[in-house]
Structures are given as C-alpha cells and as structure tokens.
PDB file of N, CA, C and O in Angstrom:
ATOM      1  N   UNK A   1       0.852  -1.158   0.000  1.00  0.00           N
ATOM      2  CA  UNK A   1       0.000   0.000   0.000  1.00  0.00           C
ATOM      3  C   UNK A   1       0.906   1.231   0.000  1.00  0.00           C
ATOM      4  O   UNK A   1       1.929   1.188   0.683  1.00  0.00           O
ATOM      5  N   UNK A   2       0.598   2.381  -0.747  1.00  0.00           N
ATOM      6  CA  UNK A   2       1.077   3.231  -0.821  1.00  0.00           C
ATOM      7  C   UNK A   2       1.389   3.899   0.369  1.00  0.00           C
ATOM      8  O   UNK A   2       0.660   3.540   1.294  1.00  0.00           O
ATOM      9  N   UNK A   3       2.367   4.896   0.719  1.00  0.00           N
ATOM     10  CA  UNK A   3       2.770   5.353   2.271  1.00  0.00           C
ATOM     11  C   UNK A   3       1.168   6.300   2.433  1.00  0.00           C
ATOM     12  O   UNK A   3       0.303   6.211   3.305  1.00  0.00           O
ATOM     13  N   UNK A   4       1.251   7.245   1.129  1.00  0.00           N
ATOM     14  CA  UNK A   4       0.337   8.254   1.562  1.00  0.00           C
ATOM     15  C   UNK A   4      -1.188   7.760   1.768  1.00  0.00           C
ATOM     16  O   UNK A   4      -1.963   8.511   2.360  1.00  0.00           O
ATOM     17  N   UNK A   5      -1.525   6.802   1.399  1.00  0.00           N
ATOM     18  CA  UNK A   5      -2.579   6.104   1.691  1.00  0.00           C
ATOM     19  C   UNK A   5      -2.578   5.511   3.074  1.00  0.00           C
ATOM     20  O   UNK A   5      -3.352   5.758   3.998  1.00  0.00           O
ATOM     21  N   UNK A   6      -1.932   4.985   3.052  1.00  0.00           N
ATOM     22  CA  UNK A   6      -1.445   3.825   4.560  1.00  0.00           C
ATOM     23  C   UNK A   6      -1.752   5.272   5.571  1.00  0.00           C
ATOM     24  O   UNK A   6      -2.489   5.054   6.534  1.00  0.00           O
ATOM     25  N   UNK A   7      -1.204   6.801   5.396  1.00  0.00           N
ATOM     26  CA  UNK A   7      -1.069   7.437   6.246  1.00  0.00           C
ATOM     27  C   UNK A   7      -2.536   8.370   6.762  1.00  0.00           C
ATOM     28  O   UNK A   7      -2.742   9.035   7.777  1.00  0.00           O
ATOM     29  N   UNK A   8      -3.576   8.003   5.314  1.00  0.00           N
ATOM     30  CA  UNK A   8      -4.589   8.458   5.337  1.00  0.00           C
ATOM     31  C   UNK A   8      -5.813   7.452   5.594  1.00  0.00           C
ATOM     32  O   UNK A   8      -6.993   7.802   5.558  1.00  0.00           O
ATOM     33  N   UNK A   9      -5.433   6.358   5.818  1.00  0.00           N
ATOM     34  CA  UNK A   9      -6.381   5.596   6.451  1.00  0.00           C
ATOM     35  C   UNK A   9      -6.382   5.410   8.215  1.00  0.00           C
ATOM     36  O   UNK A   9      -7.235   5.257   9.089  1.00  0.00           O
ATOM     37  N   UNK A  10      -5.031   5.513   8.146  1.00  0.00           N
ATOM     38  CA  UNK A  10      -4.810   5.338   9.326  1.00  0.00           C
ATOM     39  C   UNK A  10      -5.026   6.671  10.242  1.00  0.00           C
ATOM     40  O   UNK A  10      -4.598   6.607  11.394  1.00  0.00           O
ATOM     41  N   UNK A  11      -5.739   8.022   9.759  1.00  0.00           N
ATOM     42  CA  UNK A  11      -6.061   9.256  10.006  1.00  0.00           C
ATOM     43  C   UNK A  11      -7.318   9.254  10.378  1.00  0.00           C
ATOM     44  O   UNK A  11      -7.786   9.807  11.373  1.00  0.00           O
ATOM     45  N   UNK A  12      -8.016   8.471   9.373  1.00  0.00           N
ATOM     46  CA  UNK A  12      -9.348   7.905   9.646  1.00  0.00           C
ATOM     47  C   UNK A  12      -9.809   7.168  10.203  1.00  0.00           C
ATOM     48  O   UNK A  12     -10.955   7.308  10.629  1.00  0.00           O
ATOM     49  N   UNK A  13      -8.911   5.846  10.458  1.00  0.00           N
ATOM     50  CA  UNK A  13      -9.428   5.289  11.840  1.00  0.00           C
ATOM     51  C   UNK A  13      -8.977   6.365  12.891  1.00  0.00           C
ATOM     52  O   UNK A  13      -9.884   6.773  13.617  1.00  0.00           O
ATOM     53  N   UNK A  14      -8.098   6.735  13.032  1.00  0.00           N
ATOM     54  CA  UNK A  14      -8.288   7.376  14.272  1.00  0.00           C
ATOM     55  C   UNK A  14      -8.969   8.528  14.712  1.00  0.00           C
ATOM     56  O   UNK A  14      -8.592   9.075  15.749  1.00  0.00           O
ATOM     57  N   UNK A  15     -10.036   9.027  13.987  1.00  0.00           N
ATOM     58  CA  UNK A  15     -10.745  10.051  13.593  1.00  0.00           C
ATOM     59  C   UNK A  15     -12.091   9.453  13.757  1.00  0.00           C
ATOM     60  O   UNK A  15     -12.937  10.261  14.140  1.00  0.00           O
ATOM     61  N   UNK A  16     -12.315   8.792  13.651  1.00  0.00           N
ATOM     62  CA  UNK A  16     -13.370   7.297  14.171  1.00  0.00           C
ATOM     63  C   UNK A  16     -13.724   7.039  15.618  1.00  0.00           C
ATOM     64  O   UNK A  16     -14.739   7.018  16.315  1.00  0.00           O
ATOM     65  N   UNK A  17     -12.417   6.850  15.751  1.00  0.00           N
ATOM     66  CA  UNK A  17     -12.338   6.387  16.892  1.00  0.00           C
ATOM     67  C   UNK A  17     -11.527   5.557  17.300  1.00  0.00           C
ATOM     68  O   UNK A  17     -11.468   5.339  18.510  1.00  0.00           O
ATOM     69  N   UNK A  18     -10.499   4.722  16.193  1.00  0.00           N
ATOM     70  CA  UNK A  18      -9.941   3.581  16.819  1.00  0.00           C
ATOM     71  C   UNK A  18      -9.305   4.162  17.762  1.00  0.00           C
ATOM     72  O   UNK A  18      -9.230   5.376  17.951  1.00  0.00           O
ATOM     73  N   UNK A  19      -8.675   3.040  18.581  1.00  0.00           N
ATOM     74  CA  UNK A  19      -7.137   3.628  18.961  1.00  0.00           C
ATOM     75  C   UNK A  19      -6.135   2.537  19.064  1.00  0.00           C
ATOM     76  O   UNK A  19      -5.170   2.722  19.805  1.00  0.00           O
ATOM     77  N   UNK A  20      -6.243   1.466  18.436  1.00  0.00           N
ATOM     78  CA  UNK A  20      -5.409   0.040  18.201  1.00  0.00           C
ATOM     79  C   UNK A  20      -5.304   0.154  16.798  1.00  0.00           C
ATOM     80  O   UNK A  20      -6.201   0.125  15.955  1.00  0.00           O
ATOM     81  N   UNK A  21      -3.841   0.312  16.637  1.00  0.00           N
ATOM     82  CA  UNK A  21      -3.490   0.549  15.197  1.00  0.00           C
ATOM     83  C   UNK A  21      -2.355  -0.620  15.316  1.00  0.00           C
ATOM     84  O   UNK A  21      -1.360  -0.397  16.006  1.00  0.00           O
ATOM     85  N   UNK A  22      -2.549  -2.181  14.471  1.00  0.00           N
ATOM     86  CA  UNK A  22      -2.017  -2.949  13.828  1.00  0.00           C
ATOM     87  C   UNK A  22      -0.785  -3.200  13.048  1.00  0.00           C
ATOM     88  O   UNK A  22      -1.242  -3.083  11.911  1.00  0.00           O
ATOM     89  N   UNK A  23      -0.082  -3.350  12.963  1.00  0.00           N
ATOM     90  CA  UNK A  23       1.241  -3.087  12.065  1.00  0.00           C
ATOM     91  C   UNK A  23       1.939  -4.343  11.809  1.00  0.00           C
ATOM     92  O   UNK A  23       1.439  -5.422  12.126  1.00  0.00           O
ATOM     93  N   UNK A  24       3.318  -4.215  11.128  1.00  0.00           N
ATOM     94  CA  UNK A  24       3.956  -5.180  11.149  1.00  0.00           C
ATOM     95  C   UNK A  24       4.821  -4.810  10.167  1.00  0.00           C
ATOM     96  O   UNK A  24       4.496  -4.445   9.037  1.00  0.00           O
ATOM     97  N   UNK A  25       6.571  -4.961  10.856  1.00  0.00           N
ATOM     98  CA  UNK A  25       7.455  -5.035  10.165  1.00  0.00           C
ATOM     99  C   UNK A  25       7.485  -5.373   8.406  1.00  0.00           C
ATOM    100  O   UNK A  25       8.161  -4.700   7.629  1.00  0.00           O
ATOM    101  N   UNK A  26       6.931  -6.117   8.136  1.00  0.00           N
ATOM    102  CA  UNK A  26       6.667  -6.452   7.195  1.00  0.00           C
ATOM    103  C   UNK A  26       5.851  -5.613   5.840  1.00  0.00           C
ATOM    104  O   UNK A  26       6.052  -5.739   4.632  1.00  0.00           O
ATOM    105  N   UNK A  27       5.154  -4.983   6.365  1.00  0.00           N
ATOM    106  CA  UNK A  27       4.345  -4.206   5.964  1.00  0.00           C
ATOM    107  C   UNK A  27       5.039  -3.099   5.157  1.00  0.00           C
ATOM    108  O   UNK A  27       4.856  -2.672   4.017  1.00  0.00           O
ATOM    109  N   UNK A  28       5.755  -2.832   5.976  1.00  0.00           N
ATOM    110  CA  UNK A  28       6.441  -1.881   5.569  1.00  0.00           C
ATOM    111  C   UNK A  28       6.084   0.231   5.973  1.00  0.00           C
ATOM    112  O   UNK A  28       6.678   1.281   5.726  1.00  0.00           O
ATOM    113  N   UNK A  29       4.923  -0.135   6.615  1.00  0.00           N
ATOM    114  CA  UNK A  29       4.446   1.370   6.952  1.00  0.00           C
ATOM    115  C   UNK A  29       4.639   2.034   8.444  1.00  0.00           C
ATOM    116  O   UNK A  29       3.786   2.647   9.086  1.00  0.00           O
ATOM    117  N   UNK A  30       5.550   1.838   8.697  1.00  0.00           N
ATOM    118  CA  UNK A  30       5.975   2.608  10.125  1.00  0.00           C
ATOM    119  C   UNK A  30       5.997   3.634  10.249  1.00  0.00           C
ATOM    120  O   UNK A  30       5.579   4.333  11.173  1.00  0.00           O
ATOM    121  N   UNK A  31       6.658   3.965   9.019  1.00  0.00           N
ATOM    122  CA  UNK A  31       6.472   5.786   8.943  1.00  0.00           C
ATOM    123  C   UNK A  31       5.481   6.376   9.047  1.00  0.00           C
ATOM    124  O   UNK A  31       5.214   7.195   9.926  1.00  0.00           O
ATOM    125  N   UNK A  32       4.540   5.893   7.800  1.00  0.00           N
ATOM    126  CA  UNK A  32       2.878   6.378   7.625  1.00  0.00           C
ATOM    127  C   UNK A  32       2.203   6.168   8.909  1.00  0.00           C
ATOM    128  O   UNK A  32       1.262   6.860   9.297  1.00  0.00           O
ATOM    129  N   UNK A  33       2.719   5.188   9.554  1.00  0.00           N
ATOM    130  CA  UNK A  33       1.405   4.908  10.847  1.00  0.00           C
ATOM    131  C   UNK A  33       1.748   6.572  11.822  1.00  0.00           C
ATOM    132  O   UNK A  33       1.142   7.638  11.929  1.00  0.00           O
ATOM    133  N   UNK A  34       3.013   6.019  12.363  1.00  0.00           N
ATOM    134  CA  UNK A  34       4.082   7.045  12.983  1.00  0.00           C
ATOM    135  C   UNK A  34       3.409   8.453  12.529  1.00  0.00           C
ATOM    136  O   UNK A  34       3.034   9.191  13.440  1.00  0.00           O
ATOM    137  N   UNK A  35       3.260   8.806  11.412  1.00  0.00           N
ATOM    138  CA  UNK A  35       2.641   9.871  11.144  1.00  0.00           C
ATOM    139  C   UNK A  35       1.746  10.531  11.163  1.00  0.00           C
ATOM    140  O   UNK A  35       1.716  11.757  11.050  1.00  0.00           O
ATOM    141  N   UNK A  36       0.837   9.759  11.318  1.00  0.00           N
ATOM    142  CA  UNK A  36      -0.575   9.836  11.496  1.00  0.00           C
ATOM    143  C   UNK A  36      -0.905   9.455  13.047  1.00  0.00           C
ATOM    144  O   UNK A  36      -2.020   9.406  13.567  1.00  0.00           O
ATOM    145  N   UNK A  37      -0.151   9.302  13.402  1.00  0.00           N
ATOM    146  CA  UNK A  37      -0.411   8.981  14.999  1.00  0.00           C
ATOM    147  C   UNK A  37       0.159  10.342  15.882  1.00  0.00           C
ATOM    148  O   UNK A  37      -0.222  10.842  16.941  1.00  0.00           O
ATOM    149  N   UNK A  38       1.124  10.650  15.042  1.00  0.00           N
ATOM    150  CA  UNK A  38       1.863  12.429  15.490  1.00  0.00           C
ATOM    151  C   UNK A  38       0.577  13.377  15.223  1.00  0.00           C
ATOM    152  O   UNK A  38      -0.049  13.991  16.087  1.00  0.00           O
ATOM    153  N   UNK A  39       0.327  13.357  13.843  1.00  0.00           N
ATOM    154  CA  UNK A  39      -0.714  14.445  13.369  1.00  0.00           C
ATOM    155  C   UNK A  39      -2.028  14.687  13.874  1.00  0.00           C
ATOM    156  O   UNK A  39      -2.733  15.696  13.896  1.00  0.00           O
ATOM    157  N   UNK A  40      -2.201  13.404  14.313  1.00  0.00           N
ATOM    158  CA  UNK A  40      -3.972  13.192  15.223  1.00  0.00           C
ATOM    159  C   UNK A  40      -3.905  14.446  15.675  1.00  0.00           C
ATOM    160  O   UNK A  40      -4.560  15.413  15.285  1.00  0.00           O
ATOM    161  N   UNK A  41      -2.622  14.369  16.994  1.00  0.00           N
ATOM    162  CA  UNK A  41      -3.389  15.655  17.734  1.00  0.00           C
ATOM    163  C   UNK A  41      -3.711  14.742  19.093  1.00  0.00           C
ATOM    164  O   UNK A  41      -3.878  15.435  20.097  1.00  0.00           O
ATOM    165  N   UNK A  42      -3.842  13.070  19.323  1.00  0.00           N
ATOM    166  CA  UNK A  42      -4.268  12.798  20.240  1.00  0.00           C
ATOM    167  C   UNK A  42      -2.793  12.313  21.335  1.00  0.00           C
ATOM    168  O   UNK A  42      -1.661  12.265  20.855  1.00  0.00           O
ATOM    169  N   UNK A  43      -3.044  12.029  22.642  1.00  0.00           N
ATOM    170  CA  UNK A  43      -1.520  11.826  23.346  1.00  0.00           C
ATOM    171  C   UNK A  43      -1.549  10.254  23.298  1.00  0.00           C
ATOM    172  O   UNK A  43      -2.389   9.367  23.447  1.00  0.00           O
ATOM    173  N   UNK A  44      -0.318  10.348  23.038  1.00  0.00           N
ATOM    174  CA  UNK A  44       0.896   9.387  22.808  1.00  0.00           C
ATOM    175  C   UNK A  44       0.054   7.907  23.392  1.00  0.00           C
ATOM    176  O   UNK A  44      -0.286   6.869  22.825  1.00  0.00           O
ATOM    177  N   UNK A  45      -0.096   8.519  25.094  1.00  0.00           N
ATOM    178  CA  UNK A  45      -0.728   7.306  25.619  1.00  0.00           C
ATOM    179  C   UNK A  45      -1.956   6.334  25.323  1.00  0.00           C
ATOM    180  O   UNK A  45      -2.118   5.148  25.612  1.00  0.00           O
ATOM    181  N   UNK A  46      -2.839   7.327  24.584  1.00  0.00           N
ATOM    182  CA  UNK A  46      -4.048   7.193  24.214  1.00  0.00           C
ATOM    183  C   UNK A  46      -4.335   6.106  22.989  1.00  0.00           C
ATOM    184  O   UNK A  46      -5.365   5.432  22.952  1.00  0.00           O
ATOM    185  N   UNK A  47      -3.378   6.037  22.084  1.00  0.00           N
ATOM    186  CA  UNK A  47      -2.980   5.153  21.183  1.00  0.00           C
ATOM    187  C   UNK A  47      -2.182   3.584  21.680  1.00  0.00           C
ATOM    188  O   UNK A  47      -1.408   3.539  22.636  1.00  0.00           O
ATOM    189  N   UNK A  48      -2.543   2.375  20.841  1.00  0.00           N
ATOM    190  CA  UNK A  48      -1.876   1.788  20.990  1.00  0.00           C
ATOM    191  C   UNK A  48      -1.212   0.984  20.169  1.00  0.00           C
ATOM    192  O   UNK A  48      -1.874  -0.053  20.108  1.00  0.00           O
ATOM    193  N   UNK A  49      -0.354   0.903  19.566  1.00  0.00           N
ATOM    194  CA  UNK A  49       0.504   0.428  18.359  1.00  0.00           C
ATOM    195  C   UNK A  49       1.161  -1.241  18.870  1.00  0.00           C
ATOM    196  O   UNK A  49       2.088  -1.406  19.663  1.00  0.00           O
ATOM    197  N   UNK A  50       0.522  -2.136  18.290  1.00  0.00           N
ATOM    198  CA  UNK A  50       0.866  -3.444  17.969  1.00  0.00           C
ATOM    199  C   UNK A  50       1.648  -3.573  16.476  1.00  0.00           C
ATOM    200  O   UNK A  50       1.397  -3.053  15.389  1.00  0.00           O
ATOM    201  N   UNK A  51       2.573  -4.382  16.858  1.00  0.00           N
ATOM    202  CA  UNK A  51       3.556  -5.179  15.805  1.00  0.00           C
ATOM    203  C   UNK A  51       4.155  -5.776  15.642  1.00  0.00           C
ATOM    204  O   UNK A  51       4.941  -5.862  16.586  1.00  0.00           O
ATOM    205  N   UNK A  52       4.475  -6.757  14.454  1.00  0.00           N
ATOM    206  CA  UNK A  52       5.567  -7.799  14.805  1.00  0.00           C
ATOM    207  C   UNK A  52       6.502  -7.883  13.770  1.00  0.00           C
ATOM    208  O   UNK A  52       6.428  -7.535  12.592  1.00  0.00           O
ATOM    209  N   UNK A  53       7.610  -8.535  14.574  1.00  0.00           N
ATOM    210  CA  UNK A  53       9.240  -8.446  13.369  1.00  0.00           C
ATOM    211  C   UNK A  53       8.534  -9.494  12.985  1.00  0.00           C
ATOM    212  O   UNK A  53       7.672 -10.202  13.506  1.00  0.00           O
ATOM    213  N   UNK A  54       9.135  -9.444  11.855  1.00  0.00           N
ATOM    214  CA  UNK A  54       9.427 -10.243  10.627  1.00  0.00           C
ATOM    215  C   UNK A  54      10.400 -12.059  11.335  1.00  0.00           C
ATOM    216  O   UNK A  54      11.167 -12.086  12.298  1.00  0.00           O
ATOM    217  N   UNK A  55       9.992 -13.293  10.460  1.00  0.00           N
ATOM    218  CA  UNK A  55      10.785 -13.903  10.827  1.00  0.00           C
ATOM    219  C   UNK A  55      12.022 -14.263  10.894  1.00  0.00           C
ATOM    220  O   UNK A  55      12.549 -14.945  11.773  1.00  0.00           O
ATOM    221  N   UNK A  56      12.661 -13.645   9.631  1.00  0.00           N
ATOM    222  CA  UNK A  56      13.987 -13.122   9.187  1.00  0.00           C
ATOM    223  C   UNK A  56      14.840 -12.809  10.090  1.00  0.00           C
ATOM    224  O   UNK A  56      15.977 -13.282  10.110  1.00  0.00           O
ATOM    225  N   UNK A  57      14.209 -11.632  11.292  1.00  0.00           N
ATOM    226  CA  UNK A  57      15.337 -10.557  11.997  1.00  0.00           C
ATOM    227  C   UNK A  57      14.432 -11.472  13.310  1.00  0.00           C
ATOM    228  O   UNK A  57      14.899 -11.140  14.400  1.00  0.00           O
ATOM    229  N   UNK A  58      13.647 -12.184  13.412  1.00  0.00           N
ATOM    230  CA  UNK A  58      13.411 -12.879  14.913  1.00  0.00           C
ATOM    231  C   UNK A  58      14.225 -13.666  15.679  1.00  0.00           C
ATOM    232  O   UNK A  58      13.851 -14.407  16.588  1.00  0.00           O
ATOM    233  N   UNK A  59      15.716 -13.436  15.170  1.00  0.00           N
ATOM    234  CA  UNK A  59      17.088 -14.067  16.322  1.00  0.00           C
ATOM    235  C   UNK A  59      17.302 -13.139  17.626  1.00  0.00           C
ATOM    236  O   UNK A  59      17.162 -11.954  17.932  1.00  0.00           O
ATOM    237  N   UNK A  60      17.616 -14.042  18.071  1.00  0.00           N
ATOM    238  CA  UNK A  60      18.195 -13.288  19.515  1.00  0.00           C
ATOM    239  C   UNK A  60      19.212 -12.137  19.409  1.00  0.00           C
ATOM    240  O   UNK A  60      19.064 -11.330  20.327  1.00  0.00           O
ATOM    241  N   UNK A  61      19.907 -11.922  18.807  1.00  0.00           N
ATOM    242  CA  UNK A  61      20.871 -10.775  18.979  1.00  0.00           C
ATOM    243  C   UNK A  61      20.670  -9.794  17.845  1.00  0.00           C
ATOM    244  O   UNK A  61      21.440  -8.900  17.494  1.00  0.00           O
ATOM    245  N   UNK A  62      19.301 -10.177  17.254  1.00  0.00           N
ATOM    246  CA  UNK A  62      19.061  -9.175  16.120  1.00  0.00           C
ATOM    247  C   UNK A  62      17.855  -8.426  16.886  1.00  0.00           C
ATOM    248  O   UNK A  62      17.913  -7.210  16.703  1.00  0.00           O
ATOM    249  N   UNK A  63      16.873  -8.801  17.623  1.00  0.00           N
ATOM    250  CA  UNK A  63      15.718  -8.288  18.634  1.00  0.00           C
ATOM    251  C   UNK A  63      16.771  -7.504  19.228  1.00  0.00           C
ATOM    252  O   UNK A  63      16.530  -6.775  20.190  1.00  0.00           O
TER     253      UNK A  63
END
C-alpha cells in the first residue's frame, strides 16, 4: 500500500475512533502509521501500536 494512503487511512481510523493501530514489520508502513499517529493531535498514551518483526530478523541478537 502506498505510504500516503497507509497514512490516510490510518487518520481515519483514528478520527473514528480507533485507537489500536495494527502493524507489522513487514508491511512496511511505520512511517505512515508514525505519522498519522503524530498528526492526530491525540496523546501518545491514548494510542496503541501493535507489531511484529518479521521472521527473518526474529534471532536473539538481532531483537
């Protein structure tokens, strides 16, 4: 998904109401989420950002 999309959906859920925003290394949109989680306007705490590495980087001295 495109970043600027990824960053405008994720504007809208939280404009909604979510506040569990989904992710995953993999995905590739950290930034876009990240961004839209700055821009809300809502605090830091109020949000909650789930995600998971990839299985690739899931070694012990790469975590």
């Amino acid at each position: 998904m495109p970043e600027a999309e990824c960053e405008r959906l994720v504007t809208e859920a939280l404009e909604t109401g979510y506040r569990l925003i989904d992710t995953a290394q993999a995905y590739g949109n950290e930034a876009a989420v990240g961004r839209a989680i700055r821009q809300s306007g809502l605090a830091r705490e109020d949000v909650f950002v789930t995600s998971k590495l990839s299985s690739i980087i899931n070694e012990g001295q790469a975590v």
